[in-house]
C-alpha cells in the first residue's frame, strides 16, 4: 500500500518564513501549498513584498503574526535568527535577481534556504552563493520541482541501474505558448519580470524553462554536459530576452542531445518532455501526464509503467501518496521537494545529522550548473551557435 | 491568473476531528491531506481506530493532544460538543457500516459531518440519516470526490447551459483490476472489508465504485434516474459480493445509458470515465487524465478543453490552483470538496448564514440516492435483470 | 521482413463480378479497392445498379465490357455461368434485403459469393442461405472486414493460446455520430436505406454496426453468446429503426459483457472498440488506431503491441504488408478478407482443394449468427429487455 | 460523401515498368501496391534485379511477360521506347546510387519517371538530373510519399491560407530504432545498402529519413531553408554513415527550426512528426496517426481535425478514399502520389496537356533540395556544426 501519511515524521512541523510571494504573485502560493501538503512545515514569518502595503495585506491574509511580517528580507533574517522560536528555513520566491542577496542573508543568519530557480540572475552570483552555502553548514534546496515527480525518480533509477545500457541520445523540450503575443506590454506581472533582463538575467525562455528541461535531463541521465551550441531568438517584437531556444547538446562520454524551450508555441501549456535512448532501450516522460512513463526495451513490446503500478520501483514509491490510477500532479511533485527538504532539515536538527542517501533534492551545485547553462546558451548564440563549454 | 491561494479565506482554520483513518487505513490519510491542502482545516481530535492501541499510536503519530484521542466516536462526540474549543466538523472515514452510527452521533451533538461514500451500508440507514441531517441544521458533506475535479465542474456547467442540447446517451464506467485475484484471502485490509457484506453492504464493486460512476453521471448531467436493469457478478470464487456490475440506465425525460463497474479488469487502475451525448454535441472525461475534457460539437472539429485553458469557464476556474499544463490530480479534486465544505462551514458560523450558490458539494440526498442505486442494482440482478425503479 | 508481396500467388487473377456498387454507392468502391490491392482479383462483370442508366454509366466508368454489364443479377448469374471465361466469384454489395436473392442466384449458378454484412435482412433468409451455401459446395465469404485487421488476428491468437486465462468480461462498442440529425430526410442515399426497415431489416444501428461489434467480440474471444438483454432506441424523431442499442451479454461458460452501438453520439466517427478481460490479463483494441493492441497482463506493466513489432505473432504477420510504424488501415484490413478469399478460391480451383487452417474469414455461419443477434436484440427490446436466447 | 472511386478516370490504365524491386526488396512491393490501388497503373515490364536469376524469378512471380523482363535498365529503356505498347512511365526503386543512371536512361527514352528518394546519392548527379528532366519534357515524380497523406495536404492548405499567421518555429523529427544494433553485420539487405556510402551517398539517417522530415517541413510550410547547423553521429561501432542527426534550421524570412533523425532510438518505429507554430496558431501531425491533425489556434481550445471530418478542407478531401474514422494509412498516402502522377500523365497524353493546379507531387526540384540538404548536413557536421547555406 502506498502510504499517504508516510512523510509525517513527527516532532512538530518545521517553522519557515517566506521572501516574496505576496498578493499577485504565483509561485509563492505554490510553495505554501507544497510546504503544507504533508503537514511538515508551518509558515510563521514573511517579507512577502517589497511594497510595504502589499506585504502587510498579504501577511494578514495568510494569518501571520503582524510582528513577524517584515519590511525587508534583511530585517527578517536578523530578527528571526534572534528568536528562540525563529524560523528554521526560508523559502525565497522572488524574481530571480533577488535570490542571491536574500539567500546570502539567510545562510549567514544560519537559516536553511529553499530557493526558486534559476538560482541567480548571473553566474558570478551563483558561484558566490555556492561558496557561501558550502561554508554555512546550512542546507540549500533548489526547487527544480519536476525532479519531485515519482516517475522522474523512476526514470532516474532505471538509468542508474543500467536498464537502458549506455546512453546515446537525449531529447528534452519545454514548449509553452503564453508569450506568443506581447503580454508584458499589458503590464501582466509574471510576463513583465520574466522578460526583463534586470530581473530575470540573460536568459528569457532559456532561463525560465530551458533550465528546467536541462535540469531534468541531467537529473534523469546523470550525464554531464560538455558543451552546447545555441540559437536563441526573440520572436516577439521589442522583447529583449529570447522567447525561443534551440540548443544542441554534447555530453561527456559521447551522448548527444537537443533541447528546445519556447514560450511562443501555440497549443503548448507546460509541455515539458524528456526522451532518453541507450543501447538497450528508451524512456519517455511528459510533464502533462506525469503518472506515466514509457519504457521501450529494444526488441520487446513497449511498456507503460504507471506510478505505483507494476514495474514501478522504490524511488517512485517513496514519492507517492495515493494508489495508481489516482493521478498525482504538479503540486504533489513540488511537495515532494519540500518533503525531501523536511527530511534533510530534521536530520540536521540532530547535531551533524545527515539525511539518508535516498533523500534527494536539487542543490546549490545544480543551481550553479543551471545558470552556467543559461550563460553558455547566450554566449554560444551570440557567437552564431559556436560550440561552447559549460 | 489562476489563484492558488484563493481558498484561504481567513478567520482561522476550521477545527475538525476524524473517525477512522488510523494506521493501515488508506482513505483517512487522503482526507487529511485534502483538509490540509488549502490551510482551511486543523485536525485536533480523533477516534482513529476501534482498536485502542492502534488508535493511540495513530493519534501520537498525527500529533494529536492525547486527551483528544478518543476510544470511541460516541465518547468523542460527547466530549468535543462540551469543549469551547471543540471540533466544528468531523470526517468519518470508517468502513461503510459505521458511517450511519457515527454520523448520527455527531449530528446530534451539533457537529457538521463530512462523510465518505457510500453513505451507509443500507437504504434504511441512509433515509434515517437524511431525516436526521435535515433536522439537525448541520451540514452533511459526502465525499464523492470526483465531483471536485475542475473539468467535471466544467462539464456540468456546459450541460446546464445547454451546450449539448437535449441529452440522449450517458455512458459511465469505472473499471479497476486490483481484485482480479482473491486478495481478501491474504488478509489485505482494504480488500477484506470491501468484500464483506457486513461492512460494505449489499454491493461490492457496485457500492465501492459503481456509486462513484453513478454519482458522476448524475452530477454532470443533472438527469434523474428512473430505473435500471443490472447484471451483477462475483467472478472470483468465494467472493460474497459482486466484483463486476453491468447496468442499463433509463433516465427521466428519455435519456438512456450504461454503467460498468469492475474490479476484475486487468490493466485498469481507476479508469473512471464519463461520456455524455446530446442533440448538439458530446463530452468525454477520464479520471486518469482529469485536466482534459473533450467537447465534440456536432458538425464541428473536436475540441480539447484544458483546465485553465481557453474554453474553460468559471465553474472550473474556481476549483483550480495552478495554471493550465501543470496537472492537478486526485488530491486537489478531493481538496476541492473540503474547500467547498470550508466555505459552507464558514458561512454557517454566521448565524443562519449560507454559502453562495456557486458552492457545490454532494449532500445527504446524493448519499441516499447512491445507496438506493446500490440496492436497486442488487434487486434487479436478483430478478434476472428486471427493470427496477430507483 | 514483412512481405508486401506475399499475397500474390500467381496463376492469374481471379475473375469476379459485382452486384450493386454503382455510382453514388459507398461500399462497392471499397470492395473494388480491397479486391485490387493485392492484384488477386480482376473485375470483369457487373449488375451495378437496379437503375439501368446508372448501371450502364457505372460499368463504363469502371471499364467493363458493355456486354458483361447486366441489367439484373439474375441475368448476370445465368450468363456468366455459361461463359468459359465467366466469373469465379461475385461480390454482393447491395442494401441488405437484396443479399439473399442475389447470393442464392450465384450459389445456384456455381459461383463463389463474397457478401457484405449483415448477411440478410431477416433470420429466415439467413438460415435458408446457410443451407444453400452448404449444399452448393461453393465458398461464402462474409465481409465482416474488421476481422481482417492484423491486430485483431493477434488478439484472437493470444486469447486462443490462453494468454488471458479464462475470459470473464467482454466490452464491445461501436459509436458513430453521422445520424445525430435526420439525415435520411435530406435524401442522402446511405442514410435512407439504412433507416428503412424494408431494406435494412429489423435493426438500425443494431444491424449496421452492432453486428460488427458482436462479430468482432465473437471472433476474438471464440466465446458463444448464450443470451442477451437489449434496450433499443430511436432517438431521432420519425426514425423507424433504432439509432442506439444498449445490450447486456451472457456468454456460454460464464463470461459476461456489454455492447453499445450508436449512430447519435457526436464526436464518434467509427469508434469500434473491444476490450476483453480474463483471469490472467486483458486486451484492448480500437479500430481508429488499428495498428496498436494493448496487452495488460495482470500484475505486470501494460504493453503496447504494434503491428509487426516485437510481441506480434504469426497471425498478425501474415496479414501485414508494410513494416511496423507505417500504419495500415481500413482498406488493408478489408483487403485481407479478399486475400483470404483468394487463397480459398485458389485452393478450390484444385478439385476438392481446401485452403490451409490459417486461412480464416467470416462465413455463412457467422452471417446467420449476426442476423440472429439482430433479431434477438429486437425481440428482447420489445419485451422490455427480457433475457433472450440467441 | 468521400468518393473511393474518384481517382478512376478511365481511358485505360497507364502502362509502367519497374527498375529494382525484385525478391527480397521492400519498397518495390510498396510501389506496386500504390500503383495498383486506384486501378490507374498496370505493370508490364521490369528490370527487377541486377542479379539475372532473381530478375527472372521476380518477373515470373509478378506475371510479367518474360519478353519484357529485362536484364538491365538500359536494355529496358531502349526496348520499351520502341514498342507501340511500350511503358509510359517507369518506377525506379533501386538503392540510391542507381537512381541517377536509371532516371537518365528513361528520360532520354522519352518515358516519365517515378523515382524513390533521396533522388540521387550526390548533389552533382541531382543537378544533372534536374537539367535533364527539364529538357526532356517528361514528368519526374519523386516519391516523398508522406506528402500524399490527406492531413499533410490539409496542413499545407491551412498554412498557405494564413491560418497560422507568420511562421516562427518548425520542429521536425523522424526517429526509428531498427539500426540500434549492427544489423548490417547480419547481412540484412535493407540495412546493408543503407549503411553503405557507395550505395546510399554521404548521408545515413540523414539521407534515408532526414530527407523525409525535411521535405515534409518544406512541403507543409512553404518556407525555404536558408542554412543549417548539423551534428551527425554514427553511434554504432563500425558504421560508416550517421545513424543520428541533430540539425538546427534557419529559414528565409526568419523562422527557425530543429530536425532530428535517428535510427537508434529504441521504441520508435516510424515516428515522423511535424510541428509548426506561427503568430496565430500551431499544427501538429504524426505519421503513425496520420488521420489526425492538431490545430491549436492561439487563445482558443485545441482542435483535432480528422480526415474527412468537420474542419477538413478540399486539399485533404481529394486525397481520401473512405469516410472519417476509417483509417487510411501509409499505402493510401503512397498511392496518392501515384494518383497525382496518373493525373499528370493523363494530362500529358494530350499534346502539351498539363494537370490542374490542384495536382501536386514532389518533383525533381524537391529532389535536388533533398540531396542538397544531405550534403549541407554532412558539410556542416564536418565543420563542427558551422552554419552552412543550402
PDB file of C-alpha atoms in Angstrom, chain A residues 1-5 8-10 24-26 29-30 32-33 36-40 61-62 145-146 149 174 176 188 190 269-271 287-292 306-310 321-332, chain B residues 1-5 8-10 24-26 29-30 32-33 36-40 61-62 145-146 149 174 176 188 190 269-271 287-292 306-310 321-332:
ATOM      1  CA  UNK A   1       0.000   0.000   0.000  1.00  0.00           C
ATOM      2  CA  UNK A   2       1.234   3.400  -0.943  1.00  0.00           C
ATOM      3  CA  UNK A   3       1.277   5.341   2.264  1.00  0.00           C
ATOM      4  CA  UNK A   4      -0.215   8.791   2.018  1.00  0.00           C
ATOM      5  CA  UNK A   5       0.929   9.534   5.515  1.00  0.00           C
ATOM      6  CA  UNK A   8       4.578  12.791   8.538  1.00  0.00           C
ATOM      7  CA  UNK A   9       7.527  12.082  10.736  1.00  0.00           C
ATOM      8  CA  UNK A  10       6.519  13.900  13.863  1.00  0.00           C
ATOM      9  CA  UNK A  24      -0.431  38.948  -7.205  1.00  0.00           C
ATOM     10  CA  UNK A  25       2.466  36.513  -7.172  1.00  0.00           C
ATOM     11  CA  UNK A  26       2.052  32.987  -8.451  1.00  0.00           C
ATOM     12  CA  UNK A  29       1.249  30.222  -3.253  1.00  0.00           C
ATOM     13  CA  UNK A  30       2.524  27.051  -4.893  1.00  0.00           C
ATOM     14  CA  UNK A  32       2.955  27.338   0.506  1.00  0.00           C
ATOM     15  CA  UNK A  33       0.716  24.515  -0.678  1.00  0.00           C
ATOM     16  CA  UNK A  36       1.632  22.399   3.771  1.00  0.00           C
ATOM     17  CA  UNK A  37       0.624  19.268   1.892  1.00  0.00           C
ATOM     18  CA  UNK A  38       2.368  16.797   4.158  1.00  0.00           C
ATOM     19  CA  UNK A  39       2.000  18.830   7.326  1.00  0.00           C
ATOM     20  CA  UNK A  40       5.759  19.157   7.640  1.00  0.00           C
ATOM     21  CA  UNK A  61      -4.410  37.221   4.585  1.00  0.00           C
ATOM     22  CA  UNK A  62      -2.065  34.379   5.456  1.00  0.00           C
ATOM     23  CA  UNK A 145      10.243  20.817  -8.819  1.00  0.00           C
ATOM     24  CA  UNK A 146       9.964  18.432 -11.762  1.00  0.00           C
ATOM     25  CA  UNK A 149       7.637  13.673  -9.799  1.00  0.00           C
ATOM     26  CA  UNK A 174       9.693  22.566 -22.847  1.00  0.00           C
ATOM     27  CA  UNK A 176       4.733  26.934 -23.815  1.00  0.00           C
ATOM     28  CA  UNK A 188       0.873  41.428 -16.591  1.00  0.00           C
ATOM     29  CA  UNK A 190       4.509  37.389 -14.461  1.00  0.00           C
ATOM     30  CA  UNK A 269       0.872  24.801 -21.998  1.00  0.00           C
ATOM     31  CA  UNK A 270       3.688  23.254 -19.990  1.00  0.00           C
ATOM     32  CA  UNK A 271       4.688  20.508 -22.360  1.00  0.00           C
ATOM     33  CA  UNK A 287       5.037  16.507 -17.514  1.00  0.00           C
ATOM     34  CA  UNK A 288       1.410  16.911 -18.527  1.00  0.00           C
ATOM     35  CA  UNK A 289       0.844  13.169 -17.997  1.00  0.00           C
ATOM     36  CA  UNK A 290       3.272  12.698 -15.150  1.00  0.00           C
ATOM     37  CA  UNK A 291       1.969   9.431 -13.760  1.00  0.00           C
ATOM     38  CA  UNK A 292       3.043   7.526 -16.857  1.00  0.00           C
ATOM     39  CA  UNK A 306       2.430   3.776 -14.060  1.00  0.00           C
ATOM     40  CA  UNK A 307       3.080   5.453 -10.752  1.00  0.00           C
ATOM     41  CA  UNK A 308       2.527   2.790  -8.136  1.00  0.00           C
ATOM     42  CA  UNK A 309       1.753   0.152 -10.739  1.00  0.00           C
ATOM     43  CA  UNK A 310       3.670  -2.977 -11.680  1.00  0.00           C
ATOM     44  CA  UNK A 321       0.781   9.418  -1.755  1.00  0.00           C
ATOM     45  CA  UNK A 322      -2.124   7.639  -3.425  1.00  0.00           C
ATOM     46  CA  UNK A 323      -2.629   4.382  -5.335  1.00  0.00           C
ATOM     47  CA  UNK A 324      -2.010   4.053  -9.080  1.00  0.00           C
ATOM     48  CA  UNK A 325      -4.729   5.423 -11.312  1.00  0.00           C
ATOM     49  CA  UNK A 326      -5.407   8.276  -8.950  1.00  0.00           C
ATOM     50  CA  UNK A 327      -3.314  10.926 -10.623  1.00  0.00           C
ATOM     51  CA  UNK A 328      -0.833  12.965  -8.662  1.00  0.00           C
ATOM     52  CA  UNK A 329       0.181  16.247 -10.206  1.00  0.00           C
ATOM     53  CA  UNK A 330       2.312  19.333 -10.129  1.00  0.00           C
ATOM     54  CA  UNK A 331       1.623  20.241  -6.516  1.00  0.00           C
ATOM     55  CA  UNK A 332       2.422  16.752  -5.269  1.00  0.00           C
TER      56      UNK A 332
ATOM     57  CA  UNK B   1      -4.292  34.310 -13.244  1.00  0.00           C
ATOM     58  CA  UNK B   2      -5.477  31.194 -11.534  1.00  0.00           C
ATOM     59  CA  UNK B   3      -5.170  31.924  -7.842  1.00  0.00           C
ATOM     60  CA  UNK B   4      -3.590  29.189  -5.842  1.00  0.00           C
ATOM     61  CA  UNK B   5      -4.395  30.994  -2.650  1.00  0.00           C
ATOM     62  CA  UNK B   8      -7.650  30.825   2.129  1.00  0.00           C
ATOM     63  CA  UNK B   9     -10.395  32.951   3.498  1.00  0.00           C
ATOM     64  CA  UNK B  10      -9.031  33.739   6.901  1.00  0.00           C
ATOM     65  CA  UNK B  24      -3.127   0.834   7.945  1.00  0.00           C
ATOM     66  CA  UNK B  25      -6.098   2.728   6.584  1.00  0.00           C
ATOM     67  CA  UNK B  26      -5.947   4.433   3.208  1.00  0.00           C
ATOM     68  CA  UNK B  29      -4.767   9.971   5.055  1.00  0.00           C
ATOM     69  CA  UNK B  30      -6.298  11.223   1.829  1.00  0.00           C
ATOM     70  CA  UNK B  32      -6.219  14.682   5.996  1.00  0.00           C
ATOM     71  CA  UNK B  33      -4.195  15.875   3.007  1.00  0.00           C
ATOM     72  CA  UNK B  36      -4.762  20.467   4.888  1.00  0.00           C
ATOM     73  CA  UNK B  37      -4.066  21.450   1.293  1.00  0.00           C
ATOM     74  CA  UNK B  38      -5.669  24.871   1.424  1.00  0.00           C
ATOM     75  CA  UNK B  39      -4.926  25.518   5.085  1.00  0.00           C
ATOM     76  CA  UNK B  40      -8.622  25.625   5.886  1.00  0.00           C
ATOM     77  CA  UNK B  61       1.850   9.934  15.003  1.00  0.00           C
ATOM     78  CA  UNK B  62      -0.506  12.678  13.917  1.00  0.00           C
ATOM     79  CA  UNK B 145     -14.571  13.417  -4.541  1.00  0.00           C
ATOM     80  CA  UNK B 146     -14.655  13.140  -8.334  1.00  0.00           C
ATOM     81  CA  UNK B 149     -12.338  17.881 -10.360  1.00  0.00           C
ATOM     82  CA  UNK B 174     -15.298   2.575 -13.593  1.00  0.00           C
ATOM     83  CA  UNK B 176     -10.283  -1.482 -11.803  1.00  0.00           C
ATOM     84  CA  UNK B 188      -5.222  -7.341   2.923  1.00  0.00           C
ATOM     85  CA  UNK B 190      -8.783  -2.789   2.077  1.00  0.00           C
ATOM     86  CA  UNK B 269      -6.333   1.172 -12.285  1.00  0.00           C
ATOM     87  CA  UNK B 270      -9.021   3.780 -11.624  1.00  0.00           C
ATOM     88  CA  UNK B 271     -10.339   4.219 -15.128  1.00  0.00           C
ATOM     89  CA  UNK B 287     -10.372  10.459 -14.290  1.00  0.00           C
ATOM     90  CA  UNK B 288      -6.849   9.347 -15.091  1.00  0.00           C
ATOM     91  CA  UNK B 289      -6.374  12.427 -17.310  1.00  0.00           C
ATOM     92  CA  UNK B 290      -8.536  14.793 -15.330  1.00  0.00           C
ATOM     93  CA  UNK B 291      -7.220  18.091 -16.668  1.00  0.00           C
ATOM     94  CA  UNK B 292      -8.657  17.406 -20.109  1.00  0.00           C
ATOM     95  CA  UNK B 306      -7.924  22.036 -20.683  1.00  0.00           C
ATOM     96  CA  UNK B 307      -8.184  23.112 -17.085  1.00  0.00           C
ATOM     97  CA  UNK B 308      -7.498  26.792 -17.036  1.00  0.00           C
ATOM     98  CA  UNK B 309      -7.060  26.944 -20.795  1.00  0.00           C
ATOM     99  CA  UNK B 310      -9.172  28.652 -23.420  1.00  0.00           C
ATOM    100  CA  UNK B 321      -4.903  26.208  -8.056  1.00  0.00           C
ATOM    101  CA  UNK B 322      -2.238  26.265 -10.756  1.00  0.00           C
ATOM    102  CA  UNK B 323      -2.055  27.340 -14.396  1.00  0.00           C
ATOM    103  CA  UNK B 324      -3.029  25.050 -17.292  1.00  0.00           C
ATOM    104  CA  UNK B 325      -0.481  22.438 -18.243  1.00  0.00           C
ATOM    105  CA  UNK B 326       0.519  21.923 -14.644  1.00  0.00           C
ATOM    106  CA  UNK B 327      -1.622  18.934 -13.861  1.00  0.00           C
ATOM    107  CA  UNK B 328      -3.820  18.855 -10.811  1.00  0.00           C
ATOM    108  CA  UNK B 329      -4.854  15.435  -9.605  1.00  0.00           C
ATOM    109  CA  UNK B 330      -6.862  13.314  -7.251  1.00  0.00           C
ATOM    110  CA  UNK B 331      -5.798  15.066  -4.075  1.00  0.00           C
ATOM    111  CA  UNK B 332      -6.597  18.508  -5.452  1.00  0.00           C
TER     112      UNK B 332
END
